[in-house]
Amino acid sequence: MTNTLSTTFDPADIEARWYAHWEQNGCFRPERPDAEPFTIVNPPPNVTGSLHIGHALDNTLQDIVVRYERLRGKDALWVVGMDHAGIATQMVVERQLEAKQDKRTNYSREEFVQKVWEWKAESGGAITGQLRRLGCSMDWSREQFTMDEHFSKAVTKVFVDLYNDGLIYRDKRLVNWDPKLKTAISDLEVEQQTIPGSFWHFRYPLEDGVTLADGRDYIEVATTRPETMLADMAVAVHPTDERYKSVVGKHVILPITGRRIPIVADEHADPELGSGAVKITPGHDFNDFEVGKRAGFKPAEMLNMLDENGDVVQTADGLVPEEFIGLHRFRRDELNGAREAVVARLKADGYLIPHIAKTKKGEEVEHDAEPRQIATPFGDRGGVVIEPWLTDQWYVDAEKLAVKPIEAVRSGEVEIVPKTWEKTFFNWMENIQPWCVSRQLWWGHRIPAWYADDGRVIVAEDADAAQSLAGPGVTLVQDDDVLDTWFSSALWPFATLGWPEKTDLLEKHYPNNLLISGFDILFFWDARMLMAGYFNTGQKPWEKLYLHGLVRAADGSKMSKSKGNVVDPLILIDQYGADALRFFMAAMESQGRDIKMDEKRVEGYRNFATKLWNAVRYCQTNGIGASQSIAAPEARLAVNSWIIGEVIETKATIEKALADLRFDAAANAIYHFVWDRFCDWYLELIKPVFAGDAADADSPPAQETRAVAGWAIDQILVMLHPFMPFVTEELWHAQAQFQGGERPYELMLAAWPDPQAEVDADAVAAIDWVIALTTAVRGAKSELGIAPGAKLEAWLPAPSPLATRVVERSAAAIERLARLTPLHLGEEAPAGAAMQVAAGEDAFIIPLEGHVDVEAEKARLTKAMEASQKEFGSLDKRLSNPSFVEKAKPEAVEKAKADAAFHASEIDRLRAALARLG
């Protein structure tokens, strides 16, 4: 037998080799027709996307679950595919055209869409290769794409069915309009940013000599968007505001346009805010839209003053002066826009009320406006200010579709983990607004609606069906818009399985078992899957939804390119290996909490893989190879019975943790078992078996230990595999090759541990006692400055039955590990300075004469403790000061907390060391 393992652990070589092997040999979806199904769908990444750290977390957690269920013998299906990403993909291709001094509008719709398909074939889907590098065991043989023919048919069917059920309709409403992308976007795609802005005050003259109670012949209004006054249709005041009761129902004459607009009573106006009067522009403000409807304006009557580019156009009443037509809504490219022109005109005509500010000397200074920080909506992709714009769009009646999902979560039919997210879910779903699903793009699922020349709207699954419904001779023109990308991805759990066809795959794997996603797409995707699932199939899409947090920068801040703190997971994989990154993600994933990126911990988990590698190499040098048994071998030696018990306990802990989706608990269980129990203690405890004559292969203790150790390694590799698939697969085969054989199957297709044994309580108690004693002695030596290898004499005046039994059987092991010899049981210790160390209920007395200058050591420890107490007191005072905690940089507060915790620990340690000296 020869050691087949290299002396160094090289993740890169292992990972590339094993992933290709798994995929080429169909390991990700083995044939298990009669097995219990387990199904999870991957949130489809954008076809334009690259693997970011959030993807790494999300997919690691999914892969852990899928590999675990596969090891448990289930027919585990992990559906993989990509989203066509309408806006993002069209932007990419348009940028490519712009780089060649070309543009989309130079092509027909069909020609441009063809160019997008060509781009996808050449450059799209880079992320699928990156997911492979992470080790994701997805069913690539059935890779899906939301624009595939079968998927597109499903999307069209859903639209038609919703329309026929009255749940999709066309309506004129305000939308979030992105003037750069020239499309409507959803509320969820709008980012609020606070930017410097201004607050202007204007006079709107009352009509026909009407005055307020104080004699003024105007109403004062204030706005951050003065350009919109070109389309004002009313002024609102609160119904109880005494200042304006006499003029409700009267009119003002709008400056610049001369439009006569009513003064209406509406609770939207806040008497405590500004003048209490609010200008109402129903066609360009969401709140004003609702006020306008309450005031009796129909959406079709509301005035629009902007085109798709955000440039001023003539309103329906023709009252906007020619000088404003064509201006952009505000200053752009160093050119003044409508905002600046309106303010200048109102000032020149005497309608601007200046803002009075005071200098540091108390002098009053006039300004056109009050400077303010303004919360402003930006498109998350276009990056420009969003314009509320009145257009005809297609809407889904989300309120009706939300009823069943709300009932399902409330009843427990669908479980959300962590449960704390339920409140957020209910709040959004119970207040859900109509979902605008039309987008003004060319790339995507074209809306299956046709407009007849007689004014009818025909919705059908294809042009032939539409013509049949319209009748012969009727000219039809298809709607130019496409569907919101999230409309199609809402069908992902069932359309990827062949729906609406009743396929065997759909029958077996729907509903899915679990969905794992970031909390940030709870409403984008997860809630919409629930709505789509119940509407289209009558069933829930999945049984359980797990929402994980975000991966943040080391200081807790959100990662962003502008801050320069984005971490590339592929670079981490290059440096430390995919296994290390995966284990970091699992170990740090605590329900309901974000993860702080910590490269040192990633490096630490690479070291963990190296430790396991070296442990297997050590075992091979002692003739320990692969086990031939799933069941635990027979064990007579306490140390072997103990490690079997540890396997049983660890297996149970991991199973409980994964059932509860406590990835951190599962990872930490296998980590501590491998590092602490197996590598640090078991291998140390079995060394004497392989020393001297006992190392003979025919020796019963050696044979038993090789069998148990080989079996324990196999169990480690199986239990660790979902977290670290690459290194475990390599070691799994290396153990068999070391013995001159081959494994009959890959580790990822092996069986989950089934020890078929009980925990030997006596063996566990005995070995844990030895470990506790050794740990205590080593710690005490370190505290008191005694050399680690120094042998110490020890007394145990009143030994427990366990101590007596263990010492009788394992005195040599105690001498080797704890360096205690001789041991005096049942005898009184001699007088003099001594330290006490405990193991269970037993307290050993160890004389210190000849090993420690007791008085000098007391003085040293006292001085160190006083220094730590002083430092702790200073830090504690600083942390108790609200001013420091609130105003200091977050990293300074965190460092102070860490330093305080360190000194608190030092005080406890030094106090214990002093107590040992008496």
PDB file of C-alpha atoms in Angstrom, residues 392-559:
ATOM      1  CA  ASP A 392     -52.203  53.188 -20.842  1.00  0.00           C
ATOM      2  CA  GLN A 393     -50.685  49.996 -19.443  1.00  0.00           C
ATOM      3  CA  TRP A 394     -51.653  46.412 -18.669  1.00  0.00           C
ATOM      4  CA  TYR A 395     -52.328  45.584 -15.016  1.00  0.00           C
ATOM      5  CA  VAL A 396     -52.794  42.424 -12.994  1.00  0.00           C
ATOM      6  CA  ASP A 397     -55.401  42.498 -10.242  1.00  0.00           C
ATOM      7  CA  ALA A 398     -52.846  41.509  -7.616  1.00  0.00           C
ATOM      8  CA  GLU A 399     -55.256  42.112  -4.739  1.00  0.00           C
ATOM      9  CA  LYS A 400     -57.450  39.177  -5.798  1.00  0.00           C
ATOM     10  CA  LEU A 401     -54.493  36.940  -6.601  1.00  0.00           C
ATOM     11  CA  ALA A 402     -53.001  37.650  -3.160  1.00  0.00           C
ATOM     12  CA  VAL A 403     -55.958  36.149  -1.256  1.00  0.00           C
ATOM     13  CA  LYS A 404     -54.902  32.485  -1.443  1.00  0.00           C
ATOM     14  CA  PRO A 405     -51.197  33.108  -0.687  1.00  0.00           C
ATOM     15  CA  ILE A 406     -52.175  35.131   2.384  1.00  0.00           C
ATOM     16  CA  GLU A 407     -54.441  32.312   3.567  1.00  0.00           C
ATOM     17  CA  ALA A 408     -51.731  29.710   2.883  1.00  0.00           C
ATOM     18  CA  VAL A 409     -49.079  31.475   4.951  1.00  0.00           C
ATOM     19  CA  ARG A 410     -51.520  32.299   7.737  1.00  0.00           C
ATOM     20  CA  SER A 411     -52.714  28.681   7.978  1.00  0.00           C
ATOM     21  CA  GLY A 412     -49.208  27.207   7.821  1.00  0.00           C
ATOM     22  CA  GLU A 413     -49.778  25.504   4.476  1.00  0.00           C
ATOM     23  CA  VAL A 414     -46.750  27.494   3.316  1.00  0.00           C
ATOM     24  CA  GLU A 415     -44.043  28.145   5.902  1.00  0.00           C
ATOM     25  CA  ILE A 416     -41.785  31.191   5.822  1.00  0.00           C
ATOM     26  CA  VAL A 417     -38.426  30.814   7.593  1.00  0.00           C
ATOM     27  CA  PRO A 418     -37.472  32.821   9.608  1.00  0.00           C
ATOM     28  CA  LYS A 419     -41.030  33.354  10.807  1.00  0.00           C
ATOM     29  CA  THR A 420     -40.236  37.008  11.565  1.00  0.00           C
ATOM     30  CA  TRP A 421     -40.640  37.746   7.827  1.00  0.00           C
ATOM     31  CA  GLU A 422     -44.333  36.852   7.935  1.00  0.00           C
ATOM     32  CA  LYS A 423     -45.274  40.293   9.265  1.00  0.00           C
ATOM     33  CA  THR A 424     -43.535  41.976   6.328  1.00  0.00           C
ATOM     34  CA  PHE A 425     -45.154  39.534   3.912  1.00  0.00           C
ATOM     35  CA  PHE A 426     -48.665  40.175   5.242  1.00  0.00           C
ATOM     36  CA  ASN A 427     -48.186  43.933   5.328  1.00  0.00           C
ATOM     37  CA  TRP A 428     -47.224  44.053   1.653  1.00  0.00           C
ATOM     38  CA  MET A 429     -49.708  41.482   0.403  1.00  0.00           C
ATOM     39  CA  GLU A 430     -52.654  42.981   2.292  1.00  0.00           C
ATOM     40  CA  ASN A 431     -51.905  46.422   0.849  1.00  0.00           C
ATOM     41  CA  ILE A 432     -50.841  45.267  -2.594  1.00  0.00           C
ATOM     42  CA  GLN A 433     -51.439  47.576  -5.548  1.00  0.00           C
ATOM     43  CA  PRO A 434     -52.332  46.656  -9.146  1.00  0.00           C
ATOM     44  CA  TRP A 435     -49.262  45.191 -10.820  1.00  0.00           C
ATOM     45  CA  CYS A 436     -48.231  46.982 -14.011  1.00  0.00           C
ATOM     46  CA  VAL A 437     -46.935  44.170 -16.241  1.00  0.00           C
ATOM     47  CA  SER A 438     -46.372  45.944 -19.569  1.00  0.00           C
ATOM     48  CA  ARG A 439     -42.950  47.216 -20.571  1.00  0.00           C
ATOM     49  CA  GLN A 440     -42.033  49.357 -23.542  1.00  0.00           C
ATOM     50  CA  LEU A 441     -39.293  47.056 -24.837  1.00  0.00           C
ATOM     51  CA  TRP A 442     -38.665  44.780 -27.804  1.00  0.00           C
ATOM     52  CA  TRP A 443     -36.890  41.963 -25.983  1.00  0.00           C
ATOM     53  CA  GLY A 444     -39.257  39.789 -23.970  1.00  0.00           C
ATOM     54  CA  HIS A 445     -42.626  38.062 -24.178  1.00  0.00           C
ATOM     55  CA  ARG A 446     -44.765  40.207 -26.432  1.00  0.00           C
ATOM     56  CA  ILE A 447     -48.192  40.879 -24.968  1.00  0.00           C
ATOM     57  CA  PRO A 448     -50.748  38.628 -26.723  1.00  0.00           C
ATOM     58  CA  ALA A 449     -53.255  41.393 -27.323  1.00  0.00           C
ATOM     59  CA  TRP A 450     -54.407  42.689 -30.705  1.00  0.00           C
ATOM     60  CA  TYR A 451     -56.233  45.929 -31.475  1.00  0.00           C
ATOM     61  CA  ALA A 452     -58.978  45.754 -34.065  1.00  0.00           C
ATOM     62  CA  ASP A 453     -59.783  48.611 -36.419  1.00  0.00           C
ATOM     63  CA  ASP A 454     -63.271  48.691 -34.920  1.00  0.00           C
ATOM     64  CA  GLY A 455     -61.832  49.517 -31.463  1.00  0.00           C
ATOM     65  CA  ARG A 456     -62.030  46.061 -29.896  1.00  0.00           C
ATOM     66  CA  VAL A 457     -59.135  44.509 -27.928  1.00  0.00           C
ATOM     67  CA  ILE A 458     -58.625  40.812 -28.695  1.00  0.00           C
ATOM     68  CA  VAL A 459     -56.510  38.681 -26.319  1.00  0.00           C
ATOM     69  CA  ALA A 460     -55.545  35.241 -27.617  1.00  0.00           C
ATOM     70  CA  GLU A 461     -52.663  32.771 -27.577  1.00  0.00           C
ATOM     71  CA  ASP A 462     -51.557  33.547 -31.149  1.00  0.00           C
ATOM     72  CA  ALA A 463     -52.404  35.681 -34.170  1.00  0.00           C
ATOM     73  CA  ASP A 464     -54.587  33.002 -35.784  1.00  0.00           C
ATOM     74  CA  ALA A 465     -56.671  32.602 -32.641  1.00  0.00           C
ATOM     75  CA  ALA A 466     -56.988  36.392 -32.370  1.00  0.00           C
ATOM     76  CA  GLN A 467     -58.146  36.659 -36.002  1.00  0.00           C
ATOM     77  CA  SER A 468     -60.678  33.878 -35.427  1.00  0.00           C
ATOM     78  CA  LEU A 469     -62.100  35.781 -32.445  1.00  0.00           C
ATOM     79  CA  ALA A 470     -62.116  39.104 -34.317  1.00  0.00           C
ATOM     80  CA  GLY A 471     -63.828  37.684 -37.379  1.00  0.00           C
ATOM     81  CA  PRO A 472     -62.882  37.716 -41.080  1.00  0.00           C
ATOM     82  CA  GLY A 473     -61.793  40.940 -42.674  1.00  0.00           C
ATOM     83  CA  VAL A 474     -60.982  42.679 -39.390  1.00  0.00           C
ATOM     84  CA  THR A 475     -57.537  44.273 -39.383  1.00  0.00           C
ATOM     85  CA  LEU A 476     -55.553  43.486 -36.221  1.00  0.00           C
ATOM     86  CA  VAL A 477     -52.392  45.115 -34.885  1.00  0.00           C
ATOM     87  CA  GLN A 478     -50.536  43.419 -32.008  1.00  0.00           C
ATOM     88  CA  ASP A 479     -49.602  45.379 -28.898  1.00  0.00           C
ATOM     89  CA  ASP A 480     -45.983  46.540 -29.115  1.00  0.00           C
ATOM     90  CA  ASP A 481     -45.228  46.068 -25.407  1.00  0.00           C
ATOM     91  CA  VAL A 482     -43.671  43.072 -23.700  1.00  0.00           C
ATOM     92  CA  LEU A 483     -44.380  41.607 -20.286  1.00  0.00           C
ATOM     93  CA  ASP A 484     -42.497  42.473 -17.136  1.00  0.00           C
ATOM     94  CA  THR A 485     -39.697  39.922 -16.678  1.00  0.00           C
ATOM     95  CA  TRP A 486     -41.060  39.005 -13.231  1.00  0.00           C
ATOM     96  CA  PHE A 487     -44.349  37.948 -14.863  1.00  0.00           C
ATOM     97  CA  SER A 488     -42.621  35.047 -16.595  1.00  0.00           C
ATOM     98  CA  SER A 489     -40.290  34.138 -13.733  1.00  0.00           C
ATOM     99  CA  ALA A 490     -43.342  33.846 -11.455  1.00  0.00           C
ATOM    100  CA  LEU A 491     -44.110  30.617 -13.369  1.00  0.00           C
ATOM    101  CA  TRP A 492     -40.650  29.131 -12.691  1.00  0.00           C
ATOM    102  CA  PRO A 493     -41.641  26.384 -10.175  1.00  0.00           C
ATOM    103  CA  PHE A 494     -44.061  24.686 -12.585  1.00  0.00           C
ATOM    104  CA  ALA A 495     -43.388  25.911 -16.152  1.00  0.00           C
ATOM    105  CA  THR A 496     -39.831  24.551 -15.875  1.00  0.00           C
ATOM    106  CA  LEU A 497     -41.385  21.105 -15.258  1.00  0.00           C
ATOM    107  CA  GLY A 498     -43.427  21.141 -18.460  1.00  0.00           C
ATOM    108  CA  TRP A 499     -46.650  22.905 -17.394  1.00  0.00           C
ATOM    109  CA  PRO A 500     -49.241  23.348 -18.841  1.00  0.00           C
ATOM    110  CA  GLU A 501     -48.633  19.841 -20.174  1.00  0.00           C
ATOM    111  CA  LYS A 502     -49.287  17.167 -17.534  1.00  0.00           C
ATOM    112  CA  THR A 503     -45.799  15.721 -17.628  1.00  0.00           C
ATOM    113  CA  ASP A 504     -44.430  12.974 -15.359  1.00  0.00           C
ATOM    114  CA  LEU A 505     -41.877  15.473 -14.093  1.00  0.00           C
ATOM    115  CA  LEU A 506     -44.601  17.925 -13.100  1.00  0.00           C
ATOM    116  CA  GLU A 507     -46.622  15.188 -11.441  1.00  0.00           C
ATOM    117  CA  LYS A 508     -43.665  14.054  -9.335  1.00  0.00           C
ATOM    118  CA  HIS A 509     -41.871  17.309  -8.561  1.00  0.00           C
ATOM    119  CA  TYR A 510     -44.645  19.866  -8.089  1.00  0.00           C
ATOM    120  CA  PRO A 511     -45.205  21.404  -5.626  1.00  0.00           C
ATOM    121  CA  ASN A 512     -41.504  21.935  -4.941  1.00  0.00           C
ATOM    122  CA  ASN A 513     -40.226  21.214  -1.437  1.00  0.00           C
ATOM    123  CA  LEU A 514     -38.280  24.370  -0.724  1.00  0.00           C
ATOM    124  CA  LEU A 515     -37.363  27.766  -2.094  1.00  0.00           C
ATOM    125  CA  ILE A 516     -34.266  29.589  -0.898  1.00  0.00           C
ATOM    126  CA  SER A 517     -33.941  33.248  -1.763  1.00  0.00           C
ATOM    127  CA  GLY A 518     -32.663  36.543  -0.469  1.00  0.00           C
ATOM    128  CA  PHE A 519     -35.212  38.570   1.448  1.00  0.00           C
ATOM    129  CA  ASP A 520     -34.717  41.355  -1.090  1.00  0.00           C
ATOM    130  CA  ILE A 521     -36.739  39.469  -3.733  1.00  0.00           C
ATOM    131  CA  LEU A 522     -39.582  38.460  -1.409  1.00  0.00           C
ATOM    132  CA  PHE A 523     -41.948  40.729  -3.329  1.00  0.00           C
ATOM    133  CA  PHE A 524     -40.210  40.802  -6.712  1.00  0.00           C
ATOM    134  CA  TRP A 525     -40.396  37.045  -7.097  1.00  0.00           C
ATOM    135  CA  ASP A 526     -41.404  34.917  -4.112  1.00  0.00           C
ATOM    136  CA  ALA A 527     -44.840  36.456  -3.505  1.00  0.00           C
ATOM    137  CA  ARG A 528     -45.578  36.458  -7.232  1.00  0.00           C
ATOM    138  CA  MET A 529     -44.717  32.753  -7.466  1.00  0.00           C
ATOM    139  CA  LEU A 530     -47.271  32.109  -4.734  1.00  0.00           C
ATOM    140  CA  MET A 531     -49.913  34.057  -6.662  1.00  0.00           C
ATOM    141  CA  ALA A 532     -49.054  32.356  -9.966  1.00  0.00           C
ATOM    142  CA  GLY A 533     -48.863  28.906  -8.390  1.00  0.00           C
ATOM    143  CA  TYR A 534     -52.287  29.018  -6.803  1.00  0.00           C
ATOM    144  CA  PHE A 535     -53.946  30.630  -9.836  1.00  0.00           C
ATOM    145  CA  ASN A 536     -52.501  28.306 -12.476  1.00  0.00           C
ATOM    146  CA  THR A 537     -52.213  24.984 -10.655  1.00  0.00           C
ATOM    147  CA  GLY A 538     -54.503  25.333  -7.650  1.00  0.00           C
ATOM    148  CA  GLN A 539     -51.531  24.346  -5.488  1.00  0.00           C
ATOM    149  CA  LYS A 540     -48.768  26.057  -3.580  1.00  0.00           C
ATOM    150  CA  PRO A 541     -45.509  26.369  -5.530  1.00  0.00           C
ATOM    151  CA  TRP A 542     -43.420  25.070  -2.619  1.00  0.00           C
ATOM    152  CA  GLU A 543     -43.872  23.943   0.961  1.00  0.00           C
ATOM    153  CA  LYS A 544     -41.326  26.193   2.598  1.00  0.00           C
ATOM    154  CA  LEU A 545     -39.666  29.531   1.816  1.00  0.00           C
ATOM    155  CA  TYR A 546     -36.287  30.260   3.400  1.00  0.00           C
ATOM    156  CA  LEU A 547     -35.160  33.892   3.315  1.00  0.00           C
ATOM    157  CA  HIS A 548     -31.500  34.599   3.952  1.00  0.00           C
ATOM    158  CA  GLY A 549     -29.833  37.926   4.614  1.00  0.00           C
ATOM    159  CA  LEU A 550     -27.338  39.979   2.641  1.00  0.00           C
ATOM    160  CA  VAL A 551     -23.580  39.561   2.516  1.00  0.00           C
ATOM    161  CA  ARG A 552     -22.172  42.858   3.734  1.00  0.00           C
ATOM    162  CA  ALA A 553     -18.705  44.358   3.833  1.00  0.00           C
ATOM    163  CA  ALA A 554     -16.510  43.599   6.831  1.00  0.00           C
ATOM    164  CA  ASP A 555     -17.626  46.819   8.564  1.00  0.00           C
ATOM    165  CA  GLY A 556     -21.294  45.915   8.132  1.00  0.00           C
ATOM    166  CA  SER A 557     -21.955  48.407   5.334  1.00  0.00           C
ATOM    167  CA  LYS A 558     -23.726  47.424   2.137  1.00  0.00           C
ATOM    168  CA  MET A 559     -21.404  46.463  -0.684  1.00  0.00           C
TER     169      MET A 559
END
